[in-house]
Amino acid sequence: MLIRLTARGHACAFLATLLLAGVVPAWSWGPAGHRITAQIAEKRLNPQTRKRLELLAGKGSTLASLANWADDIREERPETARWHYINIPPDATELDLDRDCPGGDCITVKAREFLGIIRLGLKTQEERLDALRFLIHLMGELHQPLHAGFSHDRGGNDIAIVFHGEESTLHKLWDSDLLGKHISDEDLFAAQLLSEIRPQDEKRWSRGHLKEWTWESRQLALEAVYDGLAGEEPKNIDDAYRRRAWEVAKEQLAKGGIRLAVIMNEIWGH
């Protein structure tokens, strides 16, 4: 485990301080991250898919305008909380949905369900619109590595850190702190990120399916998020870690957008 037994008391006190200060646990890419992923996807939608999007969501609707609805409704629909992530044992060698997604209550299975609702088109318009809103959001979540993390630290929510002199958690660092330090204009950043995607990377990212993409995020959690963080808490996030993490986060934002466009074009683009 990342928390030494001798440091547990200090870490728990630190996290309690965060809660008392009004810093609540983070559970998803921040709103900016979801909008950026959606903007990238939007640029890769074909004309038929765009038309179907507006028929379902209304004229002038964009993926970005729908991207954060799933977070906005979480208080009124608490049963959806588990849909935003999946916990995989640290020693797992593959994703096992029977083990890792009891009752089908996890991001991978729910994304697949919503994909099916949109594809079949048999539900009411409101149900299909809700499925689309969830799918857009969950495709962003799926590419935040800690949403395929570990139950013992609640996907990094229980790991205290200090970033640029401010108290935070590992999960919040990856959700929003990194983005907040690097992005001042979402639209400009999304356009720049899109322009940096190489054709060979886009082709490679477009392959695969939801289970493979979930496992990919889990491996990134091990290799890019937790690597180098062993030791007492709060863990200071140095510039070397920040630079590595930011490169991974940028790629994941882009990758999520490309893959969202791929599956939407497969559903609607023919």
Short mmCIF file of C-alpha atoms in Angstrom, two decimals, residues 12-257:
data_model
loop_
_atom_site.label_atom_id
_atom_site.label_comp_id
_atom_site.label_asym_id
_atom_site.label_seq_id
_atom_site.Cartn_x
_atom_site.Cartn_y
_atom_site.Cartn_z
CA CYS A 12 -6.29 10.65 7.99
CA ALA A 13 -6.00 13.87 9.98
CA PHE A 14 -4.86 15.68 6.84
CA LEU A 15 -7.84 14.41 4.84
CA ALA A 16 -10.21 15.32 7.65
CA THR A 17 -8.82 18.85 7.51
CA LEU A 18 -9.59 18.98 3.79
CA LEU A 19 -13.18 17.95 4.41
CA LEU A 20 -13.66 20.48 7.21
CA ALA A 21 -12.27 23.14 4.91
CA GLY A 22 -14.90 22.32 2.35
CA VAL A 23 -12.66 20.36 0.01
CA VAL A 24 -14.87 17.41 -0.91
CA PRO A 25 -13.62 14.25 -2.61
CA ALA A 26 -13.38 14.51 -6.40
CA TRP A 27 -14.91 11.79 -8.51
CA SER A 28 -14.41 12.72 -12.17
CA TRP A 29 -12.45 14.75 -14.67
CA GLY A 30 -13.36 18.31 -13.77
CA PRO A 31 -16.00 20.03 -15.92
CA ALA A 32 -13.26 21.53 -18.07
CA GLY A 33 -11.75 18.13 -18.82
CA HIS A 34 -15.09 16.71 -19.91
CA ARG A 35 -15.80 19.68 -22.16
CA ILE A 36 -12.35 19.43 -23.76
CA THR A 37 -12.77 15.72 -24.50
CA ALA A 38 -16.23 16.44 -25.93
CA GLN A 39 -14.90 19.27 -28.11
CA ILE A 40 -12.26 16.98 -29.58
CA ALA A 41 -14.91 14.34 -30.30
CA GLU A 42 -17.14 16.96 -31.91
CA LYS A 43 -14.46 17.77 -34.48
CA ARG A 44 -14.36 14.13 -35.55
CA LEU A 45 -18.11 13.56 -35.97
CA ASN A 46 -19.23 12.97 -39.53
CA PRO A 47 -22.20 14.95 -40.97
CA GLN A 48 -24.73 12.16 -40.45
CA THR A 49 -23.73 11.79 -36.80
CA ARG A 50 -24.03 15.55 -36.26
CA LYS A 51 -27.50 15.47 -37.77
CA ARG A 52 -28.58 12.60 -35.50
CA LEU A 53 -27.14 14.41 -32.47
CA GLU A 54 -29.28 17.47 -33.14
CA LEU A 55 -32.37 15.35 -33.82
CA LEU A 56 -32.02 13.78 -30.38
CA ALA A 57 -30.64 16.62 -28.27
CA GLY A 58 -32.03 19.64 -30.11
CA LYS A 59 -30.82 22.02 -32.78
CA GLY A 60 -27.51 23.62 -31.90
CA SER A 61 -26.69 21.01 -29.26
CA THR A 62 -23.04 20.10 -28.85
CA LEU A 63 -21.32 17.23 -27.10
CA ALA A 64 -19.65 19.74 -24.77
CA SER A 65 -23.04 21.15 -23.71
CA LEU A 66 -24.09 17.64 -22.63
CA ALA A 67 -20.78 16.50 -21.15
CA ASN A 68 -21.30 17.35 -17.46
CA TRP A 69 -24.98 16.52 -17.02
CA ALA A 70 -24.12 13.16 -15.43
CA ASP A 71 -22.28 14.96 -12.62
CA ASP A 72 -24.97 17.63 -12.27
CA ILE A 73 -27.63 15.03 -11.39
CA ARG A 74 -25.62 12.93 -8.95
CA GLU A 75 -27.22 14.34 -5.80
CA GLU A 76 -30.73 13.64 -7.04
CA ARG A 77 -29.73 10.26 -8.48
CA PRO A 78 -27.26 8.78 -5.96
CA GLU A 79 -27.64 5.32 -7.49
CA THR A 80 -25.55 6.54 -10.43
CA ALA A 81 -22.44 7.24 -8.33
CA ARG A 82 -20.86 3.83 -8.96
CA TRP A 83 -21.34 4.21 -12.70
CA HIS A 84 -18.44 6.66 -12.89
CA TYR A 85 -15.59 4.24 -12.04
CA ILE A 86 -14.46 0.66 -11.61
CA ASN A 87 -12.19 -0.81 -8.91
CA ILE A 88 -9.67 -3.43 -10.01
CA PRO A 89 -7.45 -5.35 -7.53
CA PRO A 90 -3.79 -4.21 -7.56
CA ASP A 91 -2.58 -7.74 -8.33
CA ALA A 92 -5.07 -8.37 -11.17
CA THR A 93 -3.62 -9.50 -14.49
CA GLU A 94 -6.76 -8.76 -16.49
CA LEU A 95 -10.15 -7.12 -16.21
CA ASP A 96 -12.78 -9.51 -14.85
CA LEU A 97 -16.22 -7.91 -14.90
CA ASP A 98 -17.72 -10.67 -12.74
CA ARG A 99 -15.17 -9.81 -10.05
CA ASP A 100 -14.72 -6.08 -10.64
CA CYS A 101 -18.26 -5.03 -11.56
CA PRO A 102 -20.75 -6.76 -9.22
CA GLY A 103 -24.31 -6.24 -10.37
CA GLY A 104 -23.12 -4.42 -13.47
CA ASP A 105 -22.67 -1.23 -11.44
CA CYS A 106 -19.48 0.19 -12.94
CA ILE A 107 -18.31 2.47 -15.69
CA THR A 108 -17.46 -0.21 -18.25
CA VAL A 109 -20.78 -2.04 -18.12
CA LYS A 110 -22.88 1.12 -17.88
CA ALA A 111 -21.12 2.70 -20.85
CA ARG A 112 -21.87 -0.47 -22.82
CA GLU A 113 -25.52 -0.34 -21.73
CA PHE A 114 -25.92 3.28 -22.77
CA LEU A 115 -24.23 2.53 -26.07
CA GLY A 116 -26.80 -0.21 -26.66
CA ILE A 117 -29.74 2.07 -25.82
CA ILE A 118 -28.56 4.65 -28.34
CA ARG A 119 -27.75 2.06 -31.00
CA LEU A 120 -31.09 0.22 -30.81
CA GLY A 121 -33.22 3.36 -30.58
CA LEU A 122 -36.12 1.52 -28.89
CA LYS A 123 -36.42 3.66 -25.75
CA THR A 124 -38.21 7.00 -25.44
CA GLN A 125 -36.46 10.12 -26.67
CA GLU A 126 -35.77 11.24 -23.10
CA GLU A 127 -34.27 7.86 -22.19
CA ARG A 128 -32.08 7.92 -25.29
CA LEU A 129 -30.99 11.48 -24.53
CA ASP A 130 -30.08 10.50 -20.97
CA ALA A 131 -28.11 7.54 -22.36
CA LEU A 132 -26.23 9.88 -24.68
CA ARG A 133 -25.44 12.30 -21.85
CA PHE A 134 -24.13 9.48 -19.71
CA LEU A 135 -22.10 7.98 -22.56
CA ILE A 136 -20.39 11.29 -23.34
CA HIS A 137 -19.49 11.75 -19.69
CA LEU A 138 -18.41 8.18 -19.00
CA MET A 139 -16.14 8.10 -22.03
CA GLY A 140 -14.29 10.99 -20.43
CA GLU A 141 -14.22 9.30 -17.03
CA LEU A 142 -12.93 6.06 -18.52
CA HIS A 143 -9.74 7.84 -19.61
CA GLN A 144 -8.97 9.33 -16.19
CA PRO A 145 -6.66 6.56 -14.91
CA LEU A 146 -7.88 6.69 -11.32
CA HIS A 147 -11.39 5.76 -12.47
CA ALA A 148 -9.91 2.32 -13.01
CA GLY A 149 -8.09 2.44 -9.70
CA PHE A 150 -8.20 0.66 -6.35
CA SER A 151 -10.88 0.36 -3.70
CA HIS A 152 -8.46 0.58 -0.73
CA ASP A 153 -7.74 4.26 -1.42
CA ARG A 154 -11.01 5.04 -3.26
CA GLY A 155 -9.27 5.76 -6.52
CA GLY A 156 -6.74 8.07 -4.90
CA ASN A 157 -9.33 10.10 -2.98
CA ASP A 158 -7.75 8.94 0.31
CA ILE A 159 -4.18 9.81 -0.67
CA ALA A 160 -3.21 13.25 0.61
CA ILE A 161 -0.84 15.40 -1.44
CA VAL A 162 0.57 18.91 -1.60
CA PHE A 163 0.58 20.48 -5.05
CA HIS A 164 2.07 23.96 -5.61
CA GLY A 165 1.85 24.53 -1.86
CA GLU A 166 -1.84 23.65 -1.66
CA GLU A 167 -3.39 20.68 0.12
CA SER A 168 -5.26 18.28 -2.13
CA THR A 169 -5.69 14.59 -2.93
CA LEU A 170 -4.19 12.42 -5.62
CA HIS A 171 -7.56 11.99 -7.30
CA LYS A 172 -8.25 15.71 -7.37
CA LEU A 173 -4.78 16.32 -8.79
CA TRP A 174 -5.61 14.18 -11.80
CA ASP A 175 -9.21 15.37 -12.07
CA SER A 176 -8.78 19.10 -12.00
CA ASP A 177 -5.63 20.46 -10.32
CA LEU A 178 -3.38 19.67 -13.29
CA LEU A 179 -5.87 21.16 -15.73
CA GLY A 180 -6.31 24.25 -13.60
CA LYS A 181 -2.57 24.93 -13.57
CA HIS A 182 -2.13 24.50 -17.34
CA ILE A 183 -5.33 25.71 -19.03
CA SER A 184 -6.60 29.26 -19.20
CA ASP A 185 -8.77 29.00 -22.35
CA GLU A 186 -10.61 25.70 -22.87
CA ASP A 187 -11.50 26.29 -26.52
CA LEU A 188 -7.97 27.30 -27.43
CA PHE A 189 -6.49 24.36 -25.55
CA ALA A 190 -8.88 21.86 -27.16
CA ALA A 191 -8.02 23.18 -30.62
CA GLN A 192 -4.30 23.01 -29.88
CA LEU A 193 -4.56 19.49 -28.46
CA LEU A 194 -6.50 18.35 -31.52
CA SER A 195 -3.87 19.81 -33.84
CA GLU A 196 -1.13 17.85 -32.04
CA ILE A 197 -2.76 14.44 -32.55
CA ARG A 198 -0.70 12.47 -35.05
CA PRO A 199 -2.59 10.41 -37.66
CA GLN A 200 -0.84 7.21 -36.57
CA ASP A 201 -1.86 7.81 -32.95
CA GLU A 202 -5.46 8.51 -33.91
CA LYS A 203 -5.55 5.29 -35.92
CA ARG A 204 -4.10 3.31 -33.02
CA TRP A 205 -6.41 4.88 -30.43
CA SER A 206 -9.46 4.10 -32.58
CA ARG A 207 -8.94 0.37 -32.20
CA GLY A 208 -10.29 -1.74 -29.38
CA HIS A 209 -13.37 -1.70 -27.18
CA LEU A 210 -14.55 -0.60 -23.76
CA LYS A 211 -12.95 -3.46 -21.81
CA GLU A 212 -9.57 -2.89 -23.45
CA TRP A 213 -9.76 0.84 -22.83
CA THR A 214 -10.64 0.21 -19.17
CA TRP A 215 -7.63 -2.04 -18.72
CA GLU A 216 -5.42 0.50 -20.46
CA SER A 217 -6.47 3.12 -17.88
CA ARG A 218 -5.78 0.69 -15.06
CA GLN A 219 -2.25 0.12 -16.36
CA LEU A 220 -1.74 3.88 -16.58
CA ALA A 221 -2.86 4.19 -12.97
CA LEU A 222 -0.04 1.85 -11.97
CA GLU A 223 2.64 3.18 -14.30
CA ALA A 224 1.90 6.91 -14.42
CA VAL A 225 -0.14 7.81 -11.34
CA TYR A 226 1.13 5.70 -8.43
CA ASP A 227 4.70 5.24 -9.64
CA GLY A 228 7.09 7.14 -7.40
CA LEU A 229 4.50 8.02 -4.76
CA ALA A 230 5.42 5.49 -2.05
CA GLY A 231 6.15 7.07 1.30
CA GLU A 232 4.55 9.18 3.97
CA GLU A 233 1.70 11.57 3.35
CA PRO A 234 0.97 14.26 2.45
CA LYS A 235 3.09 13.51 -0.60
CA ASN A 236 4.66 16.54 -2.22
CA ILE A 237 4.10 16.61 -5.98
CA ASP A 238 7.33 17.85 -7.50
CA ASP A 239 7.87 19.34 -10.96
CA ALA A 240 9.16 16.07 -12.41
CA TYR A 241 5.96 14.25 -11.44
CA ARG A 242 3.82 17.18 -12.60
CA ARG A 243 5.44 17.23 -16.04
CA ARG A 244 5.02 13.49 -16.53
CA ALA A 245 1.46 13.56 -15.27
CA TRP A 246 0.50 16.46 -17.51
CA GLU A 247 1.71 14.69 -20.64
CA VAL A 248 -0.32 11.61 -19.70
CA ALA A 249 -3.40 13.69 -18.85
CA LYS A 250 -3.25 15.54 -22.19
CA GLU A 251 -3.04 12.30 -24.12
CA GLN A 252 -5.93 10.82 -22.17
CA LEU A 253 -8.13 13.85 -22.85
CA ALA A 254 -7.37 13.55 -26.55
CA LYS A 255 -7.74 9.78 -26.61
CA GLY A 256 -11.13 9.95 -24.91
CA GLY A 257 -12.36 12.43 -27.49
#
